[in-house]
Amino acid sequence: MTLDSKIPAGPLDKKWTSFKNTAKLVNPANKRKFEIIVVGSGLAGASAAATLAEQGYRVKCFCYQDSPRRAHSIAAQGGINAAKNYQNDGDSVYRLFYDTIKGGDFRAREANVHRLAEVSNLIIDQCVAQGVPFAREYGGLLDNRSFGGAQVSRTFYARGQTGQQLLLGAYAALSHQIALGNVTMHSKTEMMDLVVVDGHAKGIVVRDMTTGEISSHAGDAVLLCTGGYGNVFYLSTNARGCNVTATYRAYKRGALFANPCYTQIHPTCIPVSGEYQSKLTLMSESLRNDGRVWVPKKKEDCGKEPKDIPEDARDYYLERKYPSYGNLAPRDISSRSAKEVCDDGRGVGPGGLGVYLDFADAIKRLGKHVIEERYGNLFEMYHNITGEDAYERPMRIYPAVHYTMGGLWVDYNLMSSVQGLHVLGEANFSDHGANRLGASALMQGLADGYFVIPYTLGQYMASQFGKKVDANAPAFAEAVESVKARVNKLMSINGTRTVDSFHRELGKLLWDKCGMARDKQGLEEALRKIPKLREEFWSNLKILGSKDGINMELERAGRVADFLEFGELMCLDALNRNESCGGHFRTEYQTPDGEALRDDANYDYVAAWKYEGEGKPPTLIKEPLVYEEVKLATRSYK
Amino acid sequence: MKFYLEVWRQKGPDGAGKLEHYEANDIPAEASFLEMLDIVNEDLTKKGIEPIQFDSDCREGICGNCSLTINGVPHGPGRGTTCQLYMRKFRDGQIITIEPFRADSFPVERDLVVNREAYDRIMQAGGFISERAGSAPDANSVPIPKVVADQAMDAAACIGCGACAAACPNGSAMLFVSAKVTHLGLLPQGKPENDRRVLKMVRQADKEGFGNCSNYYACEAVCPAGIPASVIAHLNRNFSFASIKESIGITV
């Protein structure tokens, strides 16, 4: 099997334009005949569902939350990038493109990233028109802030709630289309399987989380906008419900899973405080604009109050190691540096797993009120969780799993290797390479939904006239039966361990062996342990209650069962990639000063994994990354 | 820490519910309220008692999914959602009563889980600016004074949790409706549809069975997003103007 990424010919900056000029169109009367299934209602899902409905398609949208407005995009804090160059500081589409490619450690597809940079400006226009209350200057024009991995200020924001405001914008557009009858919304409905008929994705199997009913829905195309798999680590900044099930089920039905080992560890989270903890809380990276990261130079000082540690006894390690980017070094580098100083015994706070993020200088320079205006809600949140006042005492932060760059493989049209199955937002692999820059997730989710899929979906739909699938096709019944059998099996194990106990154990194993730093030995160990844990799960899980009706343990069990298989794929991918790049850091492959050491000669490809059946190892299919415009370089932020 | 819980258990939407007693043992003071319930649920499962069903998702105070009434107060003591409530705020050995949000328009589905689709339907009635992707002018073509943008943002911060209606003796959703009407109505982009929006959203709220506002301000007191009750005045003013226009035949 070879992968055709369907990248249009021509110079990089003309590809998207020439694609649009020649893309297949579906006329309005025909659009009405097509039913599009959209799974997920976050930035990618809501914007895609709303926009396709605006265009005339009939849309069915599904989400597991009780309202589409609660999808996890809502929690993004910092901002959204765009190449507007409103600051007159030298930004351009090309620079946003280049920063994103470089930030991704040269492991992303050039054409996709350039398109992302091109449509970024439209997103800001679109959101303002929808009523997103972005931050403004006194003159009434939009304000920007700077973010990690860039030397220009191109990030638009709405206080510390940018994701919330963008999602509410997309949710409003979606609500409008629901009211018009163009979208049928199915909340509290979880996708359990994909239905593939003659090689085409033509439906999904869902479980109604209120009644427990399992049923199928047929459609002419399926869009998965189901987010990332960070919760495989149990502790992450993701919402409790975030899961890999939709994409993993699609993988088992033939879609390729690309680069599962590319996971992002966010440098600024509130440190773990105990075993009971259910999630980690992110503090927006924007804090690094004004905060300075440091630890004591000497181990002996770690127990002291930070104010008692004099300036010359502090190690501002990011400023020291990366003088030109300083505290705004990209996420992977900042996270790893924090791990290094903590491994060195210089971490602060409980367990020595924390570093200081200090605002004293910024408060002195700008005044407390400015800091309060910029980050007030974050300081409040920190105070609420830790009981500490960050205006008086530096924050303690530590890296946590935050985002996953890997995802289902898609071509330029955002279509997976299964015909008709499209994948948008964090759920696909395409734009961030091995590391995502801050404020780029919101950009990608909305780009895919508002401005990419509305143009690329026609490529597939134009081939589907008169090919309406029969909802009684055996594939539907087969998929429904297999989901029912699985639910029954989970309910009948009747063992002694709770779902969460398995999830915590898997998460810890992956964090230790496939987290911020990985090595061959550890990955092999994880690959030995995961199947054993999975086996125990299927023989010793305890779920009480009934499958008919609300049963949150059953919901979680289904997701954890998939994580227990997916975790293995992640380790396998990490083991295969004998290099370090972006969020994937193999300790065997580093430069003498501890930076990631890429191996472009052997690993400059997308690793796409094909499912080969129960108990069989997946096959690796490589999509070589061809760089026409960019010269591969060692990523330097010094 | 140790707590004595009185928890609302209800089998389904139609069944009668009642309070059950459970003990929460060995709870760390740093645990959040929901993490305390996680610990209790693990314990119940081990004892063969069906765990307490409750909604939560982001667990960082923004998704608005948690829907608990704690000691009679939606989201419990302090300002914030239940997931941002930490056990150090309670006394060791305290009795804690946990019920679902109580409002006629939020039917209980099971235990602490309520149905808040009524809020979605109010949003569908008019909580948007009609605008098609691709049709927007340049983002800086319409300057918006910072104070206006800030006020709009204050109102837009609503997380749609439903605590306002649950706290209101009238079961009124006025704070929720007003927050959206104020957010969109203050912005130049939202003005063209303002009258329509106000009328449609208020009428939908009536249809859903939410009561009217009689200035208790209980909504403001429990709102985790800090939406001020003054937005209700904004709504009333706009609703009056729109109603008058409509009554004298000016199309809105």
Short mmCIF file of C-alpha atoms in Angstrom, two decimals, chain A residues 51 54-55 64-72 74-77 84 86 121-122 124-142 156 158-159 161 164-165 168 171-176 178-179 185 187-188 210 234 237-242 273 276-282 373 381 383-387 450-451 496 498-501 504 542-546 549-553 556, chain B residues 13 28-32 34-35 38-39 41-60 62-66 79 81 83-86 88-89 109-110 113-117 119-121 123-125 127-147 149-154 156-162 176 180 183-184 187 189-190 193 225:
data_model
loop_
_atom_site.label_atom_id
_atom_site.label_comp_id
_atom_site.label_asym_id
_atom_site.label_seq_id
_atom_site.Cartn_x
_atom_site.Cartn_y
_atom_site.Cartn_z
CA THR A 51 -20.42 25.56 7.60
CA GLU A 54 -24.72 26.71 5.56
CA GLN A 55 -23.61 25.35 2.22
CA TYR A 64 -20.82 12.78 24.12
CA GLN A 65 -21.35 15.90 26.24
CA ASP A 66 -24.84 17.03 27.24
CA SER A 67 -24.46 20.08 25.00
CA PRO A 68 -22.20 20.77 22.02
CA ARG A 69 -21.01 23.88 23.86
CA ARG A 70 -19.09 21.76 26.37
CA ALA A 71 -16.59 20.15 23.99
CA HIS A 72 -13.06 20.37 25.35
CA ILE A 74 -13.75 25.28 25.53
CA ALA A 75 -10.82 24.94 27.90
CA ALA A 76 -8.14 26.41 25.63
CA GLN A 77 -6.91 29.53 27.28
CA LYS A 84 -2.54 39.46 10.07
CA TYR A 86 -1.57 44.06 12.59
CA ASN A 121 -6.50 35.43 8.61
CA LEU A 122 -9.98 34.43 7.45
CA ILE A 124 -10.07 36.00 12.71
CA ASP A 125 -12.43 37.84 10.35
CA GLN A 126 -15.01 35.09 10.70
CA CYS A 127 -14.84 35.00 14.50
CA VAL A 128 -15.08 38.78 14.89
CA ALA A 129 -18.13 38.78 12.62
CA GLN A 130 -19.70 36.09 14.83
CA GLY A 131 -19.27 38.26 17.89
CA VAL A 132 -16.18 36.75 19.50
CA PRO A 133 -15.09 39.47 21.94
CA PHE A 134 -11.35 39.44 21.28
CA ALA A 135 -9.16 41.73 23.36
CA ARG A 136 -8.90 45.24 21.91
CA GLU A 137 -6.77 48.31 22.32
CA TYR A 138 -8.22 51.66 23.35
CA GLY A 139 -8.46 52.70 19.71
CA GLY A 140 -10.89 49.84 19.20
CA LEU A 141 -8.58 47.67 17.10
CA LEU A 142 -7.59 44.14 17.92
CA PHE A 156 -5.37 36.99 19.17
CA ALA A 158 -10.09 36.79 24.63
CA ARG A 159 -8.70 37.12 28.16
CA GLN A 161 -10.74 32.12 27.70
CA GLN A 164 -14.32 29.22 25.19
CA GLN A 165 -15.14 32.28 23.12
CA LEU A 168 -19.19 29.61 21.70
CA TYR A 171 -21.65 26.72 18.79
CA ALA A 172 -23.77 29.78 17.98
CA ALA A 173 -23.35 29.13 14.26
CA LEU A 174 -24.20 25.48 14.88
CA SER A 175 -27.26 26.43 16.97
CA HIS A 176 -28.42 28.69 14.14
CA ILE A 178 -29.98 23.45 14.14
CA ALA A 179 -32.81 25.98 14.41
CA MET A 185 -27.93 17.39 16.91
CA SER A 187 -25.94 15.15 22.35
CA LYS A 188 -25.00 12.56 24.98
CA THR A 210 -29.05 8.24 28.62
CA TYR A 234 -4.72 9.09 32.63
CA THR A 237 -4.99 18.54 30.91
CA ASN A 238 -7.75 16.99 28.79
CA ALA A 239 -11.32 16.76 30.01
CA ARG A 240 -12.27 13.54 31.77
CA GLY A 241 -14.29 12.33 28.83
CA CYS A 242 -11.70 12.88 26.08
CA SER A 273 -0.38 16.83 44.39
CA TYR A 276 -6.45 10.73 43.97
CA GLN A 277 -5.94 13.42 41.34
CA SER A 278 -8.25 13.16 38.34
CA LYS A 279 -6.75 15.76 36.04
CA LEU A 280 -3.99 18.29 35.70
CA THR A 281 -4.71 21.96 35.27
CA LEU A 282 -2.97 23.97 32.65
CA GLU A 373 -5.74 42.53 33.71
CA MET A 381 -7.45 29.71 39.43
CA HIS A 383 -4.88 30.45 44.11
CA ASN A 384 -8.03 28.39 44.28
CA ILE A 385 -6.27 25.12 43.49
CA THR A 386 -3.05 25.54 45.46
CA GLY A 387 -4.08 28.04 48.12
CA TYR A 450 -14.61 26.71 8.41
CA PHE A 451 -12.27 26.93 5.46
CA THR A 496 -12.73 -6.95 41.46
CA THR A 498 -12.47 -0.55 39.09
CA VAL A 499 -12.05 1.04 35.66
CA ASP A 500 -10.08 3.95 37.07
CA SER A 501 -7.57 1.67 38.75
CA ARG A 504 -4.28 4.94 36.40
CA LYS A 542 -15.81 -4.65 37.92
CA ILE A 543 -18.73 -2.61 36.62
CA LEU A 544 -21.94 -2.44 38.59
CA GLY A 545 -25.39 -1.44 37.43
CA SER A 546 -26.98 -1.92 34.07
CA GLY A 549 -29.39 3.71 31.12
CA ILE A 550 -26.79 6.09 32.47
CA ASN A 551 -23.72 4.14 33.54
CA MET A 552 -20.57 6.21 33.58
CA GLU A 553 -18.34 3.33 34.64
CA ARG A 556 -15.25 4.84 30.85
CA PRO B 13 -36.24 10.21 35.17
CA PRO B 28 -7.06 14.65 51.22
CA ALA B 29 -7.70 18.35 51.84
CA GLU B 30 -6.22 19.13 48.39
CA ALA B 31 -8.83 16.99 46.60
CA SER B 32 -11.56 18.75 44.67
CA LEU B 34 -15.53 15.86 42.43
CA GLU B 35 -12.36 13.97 43.30
CA ASP B 38 -14.50 9.75 42.75
CA ILE B 39 -12.94 8.33 45.91
CA ASN B 41 -17.43 5.92 44.13
CA GLU B 42 -14.37 3.65 44.10
CA ASP B 43 -15.23 2.71 47.64
CA LEU B 44 -18.90 2.07 46.82
CA THR B 45 -17.96 -0.08 43.83
CA LYS B 46 -15.71 -2.22 46.01
CA LYS B 47 -18.63 -2.68 48.41
CA GLY B 48 -20.95 -3.67 45.57
CA ILE B 49 -23.03 -0.48 45.71
CA GLU B 50 -23.69 1.23 42.38
CA PRO B 51 -21.56 4.36 42.17
CA ILE B 52 -23.16 7.80 42.28
CA GLN B 53 -23.78 9.12 38.76
CA PHE B 54 -22.74 12.74 38.31
CA ASP B 55 -21.72 14.83 35.32
CA SER B 56 -18.31 16.44 34.98
CA ASP B 57 -15.88 16.89 32.15
CA CYS B 58 -13.20 19.57 31.96
CA ARG B 59 -12.68 19.74 35.72
CA GLU B 60 -11.16 23.17 35.37
CA ILE B 62 -15.04 26.15 32.17
CA CYS B 63 -17.19 23.47 30.51
CA GLY B 64 -20.18 24.02 32.81
CA ASN B 65 -21.01 20.34 32.98
CA CYS B 66 -21.13 19.84 36.75
CA ARG B 79 -17.70 31.34 43.82
CA THR B 81 -17.96 25.51 39.74
CA CYS B 83 -14.86 21.05 40.17
CA GLN B 84 -13.07 24.12 41.48
CA LEU B 85 -14.31 23.58 45.01
CA TYR B 86 -11.63 22.04 47.23
CA ARG B 88 -10.09 22.24 52.43
CA LYS B 89 -13.06 24.62 52.33
CA GLU B 109 -32.22 11.92 34.61
CA ARG B 110 -30.47 9.89 37.24
CA VAL B 113 -27.49 14.13 36.42
CA VAL B 114 -29.94 16.68 35.02
CA ASN B 115 -31.13 17.48 31.50
CA ARG B 116 -30.27 21.05 30.47
CA GLU B 117 -31.25 20.90 26.81
CA TYR B 119 -30.60 26.08 27.47
CA ASP B 120 -29.54 24.77 24.08
CA ARG B 121 -33.01 25.44 22.70
CA MET B 123 -29.63 29.51 22.20
CA GLN B 124 -31.09 28.01 19.03
CA ALA B 125 -33.97 30.48 19.25
CA GLY B 127 -28.35 33.27 20.57
CA PHE B 128 -26.26 33.88 17.46
CA ILE B 129 -25.28 36.40 14.81
CA SER B 130 -26.45 35.21 11.39
CA GLU B 131 -23.25 35.15 9.40
CA ARG B 132 -21.92 32.69 6.87
CA ALA B 133 -18.33 31.50 6.92
CA GLY B 134 -16.50 33.36 4.19
CA SER B 135 -18.66 36.48 4.24
CA ALA B 136 -16.87 38.44 6.94
CA PRO B 137 -15.07 41.76 6.35
CA ASP B 138 -11.55 42.31 7.66
CA ALA B 139 -11.50 41.93 11.43
CA ASN B 140 -10.18 45.46 12.01
CA SER B 141 -12.65 47.15 9.67
CA VAL B 142 -15.07 47.80 12.54
CA PRO B 143 -13.31 49.28 15.58
CA ILE B 144 -14.99 48.44 18.87
CA PRO B 145 -14.16 50.62 21.87
CA LYS B 146 -12.23 48.67 24.46
CA VAL B 147 -14.81 49.32 27.18
CA ALA B 149 -15.50 44.86 24.04
CA ASP B 150 -14.66 44.33 27.71
CA GLN B 151 -18.30 44.56 28.75
CA ALA B 152 -19.28 42.13 26.01
CA MET B 153 -16.55 39.77 27.22
CA ASP B 154 -17.79 40.02 30.82
CA ALA B 156 -19.80 36.28 27.18
CA ALA B 157 -17.96 34.50 29.99
CA CYS B 158 -21.18 32.60 30.87
CA ILE B 159 -20.49 28.87 30.95
CA GLY B 160 -24.12 27.76 30.53
CA CYS B 161 -24.08 25.60 33.65
CA GLY B 162 -27.61 26.42 34.80
CA PHE B 176 -28.35 33.13 31.25
CA LYS B 180 -26.06 36.22 25.78
CA HIS B 183 -22.79 39.97 24.87
CA LEU B 184 -24.13 40.01 21.32
CA LEU B 187 -21.20 44.51 19.74
CA GLN B 189 -21.96 42.95 14.67
CA GLY B 190 -24.86 41.87 16.86
CA GLU B 193 -30.58 41.21 14.90
CA ALA B 225 -18.50 33.11 35.76
#
